[in-house]
Short mmCIF file of C-alpha atoms and ligand atoms in Angstrom, two decimals:
data_model
loop_
_atom_site.label_atom_id
_atom_site.label_comp_id
_atom_site.label_asym_id
_atom_site.label_seq_id
_atom_site.Cartn_x
_atom_site.Cartn_y
_atom_site.Cartn_z
CA UNK F 1 -17.70 25.97 -18.02
CA UNK F 2 -14.31 25.05 -19.77
CA UNK F 3 -11.39 26.81 -18.98
CA UNK F 4 -8.77 27.89 -20.98
CA UNK F 5 -6.35 26.40 -19.29
CA UNK F 6 -2.43 24.37 -19.26
CA UNK F 7 -1.13 22.43 -16.20
CA UNK F 8 2.76 22.02 -16.29
CA UNK F 9 4.33 19.62 -14.31
CA UNK F 10 7.24 22.09 -12.82
CA UNK F 11 6.90 25.77 -12.68
CA UNK F 12 9.65 25.87 -15.35
CA UNK F 13 7.51 24.04 -18.11
CA UNK F 14 4.71 26.67 -16.58
CA UNK F 15 7.37 29.55 -17.81
CA UNK F 16 8.14 28.17 -21.08
CA UNK F 17 4.50 27.77 -22.40
CA UNK F 18 3.78 31.33 -20.97
CA UNK F 19 6.92 33.13 -22.54
CA UNK F 20 5.94 31.20 -26.17
CA UNK F 21 2.43 32.04 -25.09
CA UNK F 22 3.54 35.80 -24.53
CA UNK F 23 5.57 35.84 -27.38
CA UNK F 24 3.41 34.88 -29.91
CA UNK F 25 0.41 37.59 -28.80
CA UNK F 26 3.80 40.31 -28.76
CA UNK F 27 3.72 39.45 -32.34
CA UNK F 28 0.60 39.85 -33.36
CA UNK F 29 0.17 42.95 -31.65
CA UNK F 30 3.05 44.44 -33.32
CA UNK F 31 2.03 43.02 -36.93
CA UNK F 32 -1.52 44.82 -36.16
CA UNK F 33 -0.64 48.05 -34.55
CA UNK F 34 2.89 48.23 -34.48
CA UNK F 35 3.67 48.17 -30.50
CA UNK F 36 3.00 45.65 -27.21
CA UNK F 37 1.20 46.92 -24.34
CA UNK F 38 1.72 44.64 -21.68
CA UNK F 39 0.96 44.64 -17.93
CA UNK F 40 2.89 43.22 -15.58
CA UNK F 41 1.83 41.17 -12.50
CA UNK F 42 4.01 41.47 -8.96
CA UNK F 43 4.72 39.02 -6.60
CA UNK F 44 7.00 36.37 -6.84
CA UNK F 45 5.29 33.88 -8.99
CA UNK F 46 6.41 35.62 -12.84
CA UNK F 47 10.02 36.20 -11.28
CA UNK F 48 10.92 32.92 -13.05
CA UNK F 49 8.98 34.28 -16.44
CA UNK F 50 10.92 37.44 -16.23
CA UNK F 51 14.40 35.91 -16.07
CA UNK F 52 13.73 33.39 -19.18
CA UNK F 53 12.17 35.89 -21.41
CA UNK F 54 15.60 37.98 -20.72
CA UNK F 55 17.96 34.86 -21.20
CA UNK F 56 19.81 35.18 -24.21
CA UNK F 57 18.66 32.74 -26.41
CA UNK F 58 15.28 33.62 -25.86
CA UNK F 59 15.43 37.65 -25.77
CA UNK F 60 17.70 37.92 -28.80
CA UNK F 61 14.18 36.64 -30.71
CA UNK F 62 11.92 39.27 -29.14
CA UNK F 63 11.57 42.80 -30.60
CA UNK F 64 12.13 44.31 -27.43
CA UNK F 65 12.03 48.46 -28.58
CA UNK F 66 8.27 47.46 -29.52
CA UNK F 67 7.29 46.45 -26.12
CA UNK F 68 5.48 49.06 -24.05
CA UNK F 69 5.68 48.03 -20.59
CA UNK F 70 3.03 48.81 -17.23
CA UNK F 71 2.03 47.38 -14.21
CA UNK F 72 -1.19 45.44 -12.92
CA UNK F 73 -0.59 46.80 -9.50
CA UNK F 74 1.88 48.18 -7.17
CA UNK F 75 3.09 48.62 -3.24
CA UNK F 76 2.56 52.02 -2.31
CA UNK F 77 6.95 52.04 -1.14
CA UNK F 78 9.23 53.75 -3.29
CA UNK F 79 10.81 52.35 -6.34
CA UNK F 80 14.11 51.07 -5.18
CA UNK F 81 12.22 49.30 -1.62
CA UNK F 82 12.40 45.53 -1.50
CA UNK F 83 8.45 45.25 -1.69
CA UNK F 84 7.99 46.93 -4.79
CA UNK F 85 7.03 45.39 -7.72
CA UNK F 86 8.52 47.75 -10.28
CA UNK F 87 12.01 46.47 -8.47
CA UNK F 88 11.70 42.59 -8.99
CA UNK F 89 10.61 43.78 -12.52
CA UNK F 90 13.35 45.56 -13.13
CA UNK F 91 15.56 42.94 -11.98
CA UNK F 92 14.62 40.34 -13.13
CA UNK F 93 13.58 41.49 -16.98
CA UNK F 94 13.80 45.62 -18.06
CA UNK F 95 17.43 45.84 -16.63
CA UNK F 96 18.35 42.92 -18.30
CA UNK F 97 16.70 43.77 -22.47
CA UNK F 98 16.08 47.15 -24.66
CA UNK F 99 13.26 48.17 -24.31
CA UNK F 100 13.39 52.25 -23.81
CA UNK F 101 13.03 54.01 -20.66
CA UNK F 102 10.59 55.78 -22.41
CA UNK F 103 8.55 52.90 -22.95
CA UNK F 104 8.56 51.84 -19.22
CA UNK F 105 5.50 53.15 -17.28
CA UNK F 106 5.68 52.21 -13.14
CA UNK F 107 2.98 53.41 -10.75
CA UNK F 108 4.69 55.95 -8.64
CA UNK F 109 4.57 53.86 -5.21
CA UNK F 110 6.38 56.49 -3.53
CA UNK F 111 3.31 59.04 -4.03
CA UNK F 112 0.43 59.24 -1.97
CA UNK F 113 -1.86 56.66 -3.22
CA UNK F 114 -4.56 58.30 -4.49
CA UNK F 115 -2.40 61.06 -6.42
CA UNK F 116 -0.31 58.18 -7.74
CA UNK F 117 -3.42 56.07 -8.92
CA UNK F 118 -4.88 59.34 -10.77
CA UNK F 119 -1.52 60.22 -12.61
CA UNK F 120 -1.36 56.37 -13.76
CA UNK F 121 -5.05 56.24 -14.92
CA UNK F 122 -3.78 59.33 -17.01
CA UNK F 123 -0.78 57.38 -18.15
CA UNK F 124 -2.77 54.70 -19.35
CA UNK F 125 -5.43 56.79 -20.76
CA UNK F 126 -2.58 58.56 -22.42
CA UNK F 127 -0.48 55.70 -24.09
CA UNK F 128 -2.73 52.70 -24.72
CA UNK F 129 -4.64 52.45 -27.87
CA UNK F 130 -8.30 52.45 -26.90
CA UNK F 131 -11.13 49.91 -28.83
CA UNK F 132 -13.97 50.90 -30.14
CA UNK F 133 -15.64 52.08 -27.13
CA UNK F 134 -13.04 54.45 -26.56
CA UNK F 135 -11.80 52.18 -23.63
CA UNK F 136 -7.83 51.84 -23.16
CA UNK F 137 -6.86 48.17 -23.54
CA UNK F 138 -3.99 46.31 -22.79
CA UNK F 139 -2.67 43.93 -25.39
CA UNK F 140 -1.78 41.87 -22.27
CA UNK F 141 -2.21 41.69 -18.48
CA UNK F 142 0.12 39.23 -16.09
CA UNK F 143 -1.58 38.49 -13.17
CA UNK F 144 -0.76 35.73 -10.64
CA UNK F 145 -3.33 35.06 -7.95
CA UNK F 146 -3.21 34.82 -4.21
CA UNK F 147 -4.33 32.55 -2.16
CA UNK F 148 -7.30 34.86 -1.31
CA UNK F 149 -8.25 34.67 -4.51
CA UNK F 150 -7.13 38.16 -5.23
CA UNK F 151 -5.49 39.25 -8.25
CA UNK F 152 -3.28 42.57 -8.74
CA UNK F 153 -4.05 44.89 -5.96
CA UNK F 154 -8.27 43.25 -5.95
CA UNK F 155 -8.22 41.80 -2.42
CA UNK F 156 -11.76 40.46 -1.09
CA UNK F 157 -14.09 42.65 0.38
CA UNK F 158 -12.06 46.00 -0.68
CA UNK F 159 -14.43 48.78 -2.57
CA UNK F 160 -12.10 49.08 -5.57
CA UNK F 161 -13.86 45.94 -6.85
CA UNK F 162 -16.82 47.96 -7.24
CA UNK F 163 -14.80 51.01 -9.49
CA UNK F 164 -16.88 51.04 -12.64
CA UNK F 165 -14.75 54.08 -14.24
CA UNK F 166 -11.27 55.22 -12.83
CA UNK F 167 -8.53 52.95 -14.96
CA UNK F 168 -6.58 52.20 -11.91
CA UNK F 169 -7.15 53.58 -8.35
CA UNK F 170 -5.57 53.10 -4.72
CA UNK F 171 -6.69 50.22 -2.09
CA UNK F 172 -6.30 50.42 1.72
CA UNK F 173 -5.53 46.30 2.20
CA UNK F 174 -6.28 45.47 6.15
CA UNK F 175 -4.24 42.46 6.09
CA UNK F 176 -0.92 44.15 5.34
CA UNK F 177 -1.67 47.68 6.99
CA UNK F 178 -0.86 48.83 3.34
CA UNK F 179 -2.11 50.93 0.57
CA UNK F 180 -1.53 49.44 -2.56
CA UNK F 181 -2.38 51.23 -6.15
CA UNK F 182 -4.21 48.58 -8.94
CA UNK F 183 -5.74 48.73 -12.15
CA UNK F 184 -9.71 47.99 -11.77
CA UNK F 185 -11.61 45.25 -13.07
CA UNK F 186 -12.45 47.23 -16.04
CA UNK F 187 -9.03 47.87 -17.66
CA UNK F 188 -8.46 44.39 -17.05
CA UNK F 189 -11.58 42.72 -18.38
CA UNK F 190 -10.77 44.86 -21.66
CA UNK F 191 -7.71 43.94 -22.41
CA UNK F 192 -7.52 41.50 -25.87
CA UNK F 193 -5.84 38.60 -23.65
CA UNK F 194 -4.99 37.86 -19.71
CA UNK F 195 -2.82 34.83 -18.91
CA UNK F 196 -3.29 34.21 -15.25
CA UNK F 197 0.10 32.05 -13.65
CA UNK F 198 -0.40 29.80 -10.39
CA UNK F 199 2.28 28.00 -9.24
CA UNK F 200 2.75 26.05 -5.78
CA UNK F 201 0.80 23.83 -3.21
CA UNK F 202 -0.63 26.85 -1.09
CA UNK F 203 -2.83 28.02 -4.33
CA UNK F 204 -4.12 24.57 -4.85
CA UNK F 205 -6.91 24.70 -2.49
CA UNK F 206 -8.20 28.41 -3.66
CA UNK F 207 -7.47 27.35 -7.40
CA UNK F 208 -10.08 24.12 -7.32
CA UNK F 209 -12.31 25.94 -5.23
CA UNK F 210 -12.46 28.84 -8.48
CA UNK F 211 -12.09 26.66 -11.54
CA UNK F 212 -14.28 23.44 -9.89
CA UNK F 213 -16.51 24.90 -7.20
CA UNK F 214 -20.22 26.35 -7.85
CA UNK F 215 -19.55 30.35 -8.50
CA UNK F 216 -20.47 31.78 -5.05
CA UNK F 217 -22.83 34.55 -3.95
CA UNK F 218 -19.81 37.05 -4.12
CA UNK F 219 -17.25 35.79 -6.84
CA UNK F 220 -13.98 35.66 -5.84
CA UNK F 221 -11.55 38.71 -7.05
CA UNK F 222 -9.68 36.41 -10.02
CA UNK F 223 -13.53 35.19 -10.72
CA UNK F 224 -14.04 38.52 -11.86
CA UNK F 225 -11.37 38.59 -14.46
CA UNK F 226 -13.49 37.99 -17.24
CA UNK F 227 -11.95 39.66 -20.74
CA UNK F 228 -13.64 38.50 -24.26
CA UNK F 229 -12.45 35.06 -24.64
CA UNK F 230 -11.82 34.35 -20.91
CA UNK F 231 -8.24 33.96 -19.16
CA UNK F 232 -5.85 31.75 -20.20
CA UNK F 233 -4.64 30.14 -16.69
CA UNK F 234 -1.01 28.75 -16.98
CA UNK F 235 -0.66 26.33 -13.73
CA UNK F 236 1.97 23.64 -12.65
CA UNK F 237 0.96 20.55 -11.38
CA UNK F 238 2.10 21.02 -7.81
CA UNK F 239 -1.23 24.04 -7.75
CA UNK F 240 -3.30 21.92 -9.56
CA UNK F 241 -3.25 19.29 -7.02
CA UNK F 242 -6.67 19.37 -6.24
CA UNK F 243 -8.77 20.31 -9.59
CA UNK F 244 -10.72 17.03 -11.24
CA UNK F 245 -11.09 16.40 -14.89
CA UNK F 246 -8.64 18.80 -16.26
CA UNK F 247 -5.89 16.98 -18.56
CA UNK F 248 -2.62 17.14 -16.34
CA UNK F 249 -4.26 17.30 -13.36
C1 6PG N 1 1.42 41.74 -5.58
C2 6PG N 1 0.79 41.17 -6.82
C3 6PG N 1 -0.16 39.94 -6.67
C4 6PG N 1 0.67 38.56 -6.84
C5 6PG N 1 -0.31 37.49 -5.89
C6 6PG N 1 0.17 36.19 -6.05
O1 6PG N 1 1.80 42.45 -5.87
O2 6PG N 1 1.76 41.02 -5.03
O3 6PG N 1 0.18 41.72 -7.93
O4 6PG N 1 -1.49 40.47 -7.06
O5 6PG N 1 0.27 38.02 -8.21
O6 6PG N 1 -0.40 38.18 -4.52
O7 6PG N 1 1.46 36.43 -5.60
P1 6PG N 1 2.91 35.18 -5.67
O8 6PG N 1 2.84 35.19 -7.03
O9 6PG N 1 4.19 35.69 -4.37
O10 6PG N 1 2.29 33.69 -4.75
#
């Protein structure tokens, strides 16, 4: 199946391309319904994109006051903890651009996980425009991909993957011995757009399995990200090194 993907020589070029796509999606959303509801990815890959978006040259062209910021997932730590996705986004983007504080909706990693997830589901339901089926709908969700094929905190073989109703849920991740909060597949797959950013040779083997291999009996979490029109993949050459038959690979 043809995938909507672009391969870039360097991480910097990946971030430039993803930034342009994000701004275009934002402009369309703002033109259509007056705001841009964006869920940020955590981890390390998106840092370069966030810093690029906050550089004066680009930041000056973006209508930040129309942005509404959410998170795809969060570690169950306080917001100032080194592992906090909120802290990473704050340091690399949110403290550097004029988004109204009331329009930044962080997951409360400092709370008891199930309570924090339930509260966040309420935040999403209260603030996101809903589609005709009354499902809250993000304009854009940014995702990274782990070497095991997880996205957000949707890790392989975890019950959250089967959550059909809640918009967000808590999940215990065995390999980290830690709880996380994550948006669920239902709300991810209802998004108008999903960009998946994949950088580095450490992702190459999994990426080739995901994009070129057969769909396994139990798809990886990233293979279950199936918004209308499919996700848009932004990949650098290091991550693409095992791909076959894709332009730029
Ligand atoms: C997180 C992220 C997670 C991340 C992948 C890739 O909280 O860690 O949401 O899903 O996107 O693990 O992480 P890197 O970008 O650091 O490789």
